[in-house]
Amino acid sequence: MNIILLGPPGAGKGTQAARLEESYGLKQLSTGDMLRAAVASGSDLGKEVQAIIDAGDLVSDDIMVRMIEQRIAQDDCAKGFILDGFPRTEAQAEALDTMLGKSGSKIDAVLVMEVDEEELFNRIETRAKEAGDSARADDNAETLRKRLGVYKEQTAPVLPFYEAKGVLHKIDGMASMDDVTRQIEGALGLGGGPAPRQTAAPGM
Ligand code: AMP
C-alpha cells in the first residue's frame, strides 16, 4: 500500500508516518528529513538547498522528483511507502503519478491532516523549545507564516487532483495523537477501524 500524508507544517505528518511504519512495515519517506540529511552531510545538494529550506521556500520540483524516484525504487519500499512532505506542488503530484504508472503501481490513499492555524503556531513553538539547540532553523513563527503561505498557494491545490481520483481522506488533526492514528487506520481499513468517539476523562 502506498500512502501520502498531506497537511500544513506542524500537522503531525511525521509522527503519524512513523507510527504507520512501525505498525505496518510501510516505509516512511520524509523529503524534509532527506534534505536535512543532505545539508548535515555538507554535500553539493545540501549546500544548494540549505538557504531555501531555512527561508521556508520550496526546493525545485526537478530535485525533489529525482530524489523520490530514486528512493522508492529501493528494496525497503517494496511493501509500500508513506510519503511525508511529498508531493508539495501539482507538478510533483503529476510526476509521481507518471513514475508510479510506469511500474504498474499507484497511490492508494491520500490523508490530509487538518489543523487550525493557531494550533500550528503553538505546536511549532513547542517543537522548537523541546529541540533546544538542535531546533530546526525553519521552526519559528516568522518562517512558519511563510511555510503556511507556501502550503496554501502551492500544496493545497494538489488536493483536488487526488479528490478526483477518489483517494482523498480528511483527518481531524486537532484530535489526540492516538485518535488521529485511529482515524488514519479507519480510512485505510487497517487496525481497529474508525476512530471511536472520545469521552472526557473524569474530572476534566
Ligand atoms: P518538512 O520537514 O516536510 O517540513 O520540510 C522542510 C523543508 O524542506 C520545506 O519547508 C522545504 O523547504 C523542503 N522540502 C521538503 N519536501 C519538499 C518538497 N516535496 N518539495 C519542495 N521542497 C521540499
Coordinates of C-alpha atoms and ligand atoms in Angstrom, one line a residue:
M1 CA 0.0 0.0 0.0
N2 CA 1.3 3.4 -0.9
I3 CA 0.1 6.4 1.1
I4 CA 0.6 10.2 1.1
L5 CA 0.3 12.3 4.2
L6 CA -0.6 15.9 3.4
G7 CA -1.1 18.8 5.7
P8 CA 0.5 22.1 6.8
P9 CA 3.7 22.2 8.8
G10 CA 3.1 21.0 12.3
A11 CA 0.0 19.0 11.4
G12 CA 1.6 15.8 12.7
K13 CA 2.6 14.1 9.5
G14 CA 6.0 12.9 10.7
T15 CA 4.6 11.5 14.0
Q16 CA 1.8 9.6 12.2
A17 CA 4.1 8.3 9.4
A18 CA 6.5 6.9 12.0
R19 CA 3.6 5.1 13.7
L20 CA 2.4 3.6 10.4
E21 CA 5.9 2.5 9.6
E22 CA 6.2 0.8 13.0
S23 CA 2.8 -0.9 12.9
Y24 CA 2.5 -1.9 9.3
G25 CA 6.0 -2.0 7.8
L26 CA 5.3 0.7 5.3
K27 CA 8.5 2.8 4.7
Q28 CA 8.3 6.4 5.9
L29 CA 9.8 8.7 3.3
S30 CA 10.2 12.2 4.6
T31 CA 11.6 14.5 2.0
G32 CA 12.3 17.1 4.7
D33 CA 14.4 14.6 6.6
M34 CA 16.3 13.6 3.4
L35 CA 17.0 17.3 2.6
R36 CA 18.2 18.0 6.2
A37 CA 20.5 14.9 6.0
A38 CA 21.9 16.3 2.8
V39 CA 22.6 19.6 4.5
A40 CA 24.2 17.9 7.5
S41 CA 26.5 15.9 5.3
G42 CA 27.7 19.0 3.5
S43 CA 27.1 17.5 0.1
D44 CA 26.7 19.7 -3.0
L45 CA 22.9 19.1 -2.8
G46 CA 22.9 20.1 0.8
K47 CA 24.8 23.4 0.0
E48 CA 22.4 24.1 -2.8
V49 CA 19.2 23.7 -0.7
Q50 CA 20.1 24.9 2.8
A51 CA 19.1 28.6 2.3
I52 CA 15.9 27.6 0.6
I53 CA 14.8 25.3 3.4
D54 CA 15.8 27.9 6.1
A55 CA 13.7 30.5 4.4
G56 CA 10.7 28.2 4.2
D57 CA 10.6 28.1 0.4
L58 CA 10.3 25.0 -1.7
V59 CA 13.2 23.2 -3.3
S60 CA 12.8 22.8 -7.1
D61 CA 10.5 20.2 -8.4
D62 CA 13.3 18.7 -10.5
I63 CA 15.4 17.9 -7.5
M64 CA 12.5 16.6 -5.4
V65 CA 11.1 14.3 -8.2
R66 CA 14.6 12.8 -8.8
M67 CA 15.1 12.3 -5.1
I68 CA 11.8 10.5 -4.7
E69 CA 12.1 8.4 -7.9
Q70 CA 15.5 7.1 -6.7
R71 CA 14.2 6.4 -3.2
I72 CA 11.0 4.5 -4.0
A73 CA 13.0 2.2 -6.3
Q74 CA 14.9 0.8 -3.3
D75 CA 14.1 -2.6 -1.8
D76 CA 12.8 -1.3 1.5
C77 CA 9.8 0.3 -0.3
A78 CA 8.7 -3.0 -1.8
K79 CA 5.9 -3.5 0.8
G80 CA 4.7 0.1 0.3
F81 CA 5.6 3.6 1.5
I82 CA 4.3 6.6 3.2
L83 CA 5.2 9.9 1.7
D84 CA 5.6 12.6 4.3
G85 CA 6.2 16.0 2.7
F86 CA 5.9 15.0 -0.9
P87 CA 4.2 16.0 -3.2
R88 CA 4.1 19.7 -2.4
T89 CA 3.2 21.0 -5.8
E90 CA 0.9 20.0 -8.6
A91 CA 3.9 19.3 -10.8
Q92 CA 5.3 16.9 -8.2
A93 CA 1.9 15.1 -7.9
E94 CA 1.7 14.6 -11.7
A95 CA 5.4 13.4 -11.9
L96 CA 4.7 11.0 -9.1
D97 CA 1.7 9.6 -10.9
T98 CA 3.7 9.1 -14.1
M99 CA 6.6 7.4 -12.3
L100 CA 4.3 5.0 -10.4
G101 CA 2.3 4.3 -13.5
K102 CA 5.5 3.1 -15.3
S103 CA 5.9 0.3 -12.7
G104 CA 2.2 -0.5 -12.6
S105 CA 1.8 0.9 -9.1
K106 CA -0.2 3.8 -7.7
I107 CA -1.1 5.9 -4.7
D108 CA -3.8 4.0 -2.7
A109 CA -4.7 6.8 -0.2
V110 CA -4.0 10.4 0.5
L111 CA -4.7 11.5 4.0
V112 CA -5.0 15.3 4.6
M113 CA -4.5 16.3 8.2
E114 CA -6.4 19.4 9.1
V115 CA -5.3 21.6 12.0
D116 CA -6.2 25.2 13.0
E117 CA -3.5 27.8 12.3
E118 CA -3.3 28.9 15.9
E119 CA -2.6 25.3 17.0
L120 CA 0.1 25.0 14.3
F121 CA 1.9 28.0 15.8
N122 CA 1.7 26.5 19.3
R123 CA 3.0 23.2 18.1
I124 CA 5.9 24.6 16.2
E125 CA 6.9 26.8 19.2
T126 CA 6.7 23.7 21.4
R127 CA 8.8 21.6 19.0
A128 CA 11.4 24.3 18.8
K129 CA 11.6 24.6 22.6
E130 CA 11.8 20.8 23.1
A131 CA 14.6 20.6 20.5
G132 CA 16.6 23.3 22.2
D133 CA 20.0 24.0 20.5
S134 CA 19.2 21.5 17.7
A135 CA 15.9 23.2 16.8
R136 CA 15.3 23.4 13.1
A137 CA 16.1 26.8 11.6
D138 CA 12.7 26.9 10.0
D139 CA 10.8 26.2 13.2
N140 CA 10.0 29.8 14.2
A141 CA 6.8 31.9 13.9
E142 CA 8.1 34.1 11.1
T143 CA 9.2 31.1 8.9
L144 CA 6.1 29.2 9.8
R145 CA 4.0 32.1 8.5
K146 CA 6.0 31.8 5.2
R147 CA 5.6 28.0 5.1
L148 CA 1.9 28.2 5.7
G149 CA 1.6 30.7 2.8
V150 CA 3.5 28.3 0.6
Y151 CA 1.3 25.4 1.7
K152 CA -1.9 27.3 0.8
E153 CA -0.6 28.6 -2.5
Q154 CA 1.4 25.6 -3.8
T155 CA 0.5 22.5 -1.9
A156 CA -3.3 22.8 -1.2
P157 CA -4.0 22.9 -5.0
V158 CA -2.8 19.2 -5.0
L159 CA -5.9 18.2 -3.0
P160 CA -8.4 18.3 -5.9
F161 CA -6.1 16.2 -8.0
Y162 CA -6.4 13.3 -5.5
E163 CA -10.0 14.0 -4.7
A164 CA -10.8 13.5 -8.4
K165 CA -9.1 10.1 -8.2
G166 CA -11.3 9.2 -5.2
V167 CA -8.4 8.5 -2.8
L168 CA -8.5 11.6 -0.6
H169 CA -9.5 11.2 3.1
K170 CA -9.8 14.1 5.6
I171 CA -8.4 13.6 9.0
D172 CA -9.1 15.7 12.0
G173 CA -5.6 16.6 13.1
M174 CA -6.8 18.5 16.1
A175 CA -7.7 15.2 17.9
S176 CA -5.3 13.5 20.2
M177 CA -2.3 11.6 18.6
D178 CA -3.9 8.2 19.3
D179 CA -7.2 9.3 18.0
V180 CA -5.6 10.6 14.8
T181 CA -3.9 7.3 14.4
R182 CA -7.2 5.5 14.7
Q183 CA -8.8 7.8 12.2
I184 CA -6.0 7.1 9.7
E185 CA -6.3 3.3 10.3
G186 CA -10.0 3.6 9.8
A187 CA -9.5 5.4 6.5
L188 CA -7.0 2.8 5.3
G189 CA -9.1 -0.1 6.5
L190 CA -6.4 -1.2 8.9
G191 CA -6.2 -1.9 12.7
G192 CA -9.3 -1.2 14.8
G193 CA -11.4 0.6 12.2
P194 CA -12.9 4.1 12.5
A195 CA -12.0 6.3 15.5
P196 CA -14.2 5.8 18.5
R197 CA -15.8 8.9 19.9
Q198 CA -13.7 10.3 22.6
T199 CA -15.1 10.6 26.1
A200 CA -13.8 13.1 28.6
A201 CA -11.8 11.6 31.5
P202 CA -13.4 12.1 34.9
G203 CA -12.8 15.5 36.4
M204 CA -12.0 17.1 33.0
Ligands
AMP1 P1 9.4 19.4 6.1 O1 10.3 18.7 7.1 O2 8.5 18.4 5.4 O3 8.6 20.5 6.8 O4 10.3 20.1 5.0 C1 11.2 21.1 5.4 C2 11.6 21.9 4.2 O5 12.2 21.1 3.2 C3 10.4 22.6 3.4 O6 10.0 23.8 4.0 C4 11.0 22.8 2.0 O7 11.9 23.8 2.0 C5 11.8 21.5 1.8 N1 11.0 20.4 1.2 C6 10.6 19.2 1.8 N2 9.9 18.5 1.0 C7 9.8 19.2 -0.2 C8 9.2 19.0 -1.4 N3 8.5 17.9 -1.7 N4 9.3 20.0 -2.4 C9 10.0 21.1 -2.2 N5 10.6 21.4 -1.0 C10 10.5 20.4 0.0

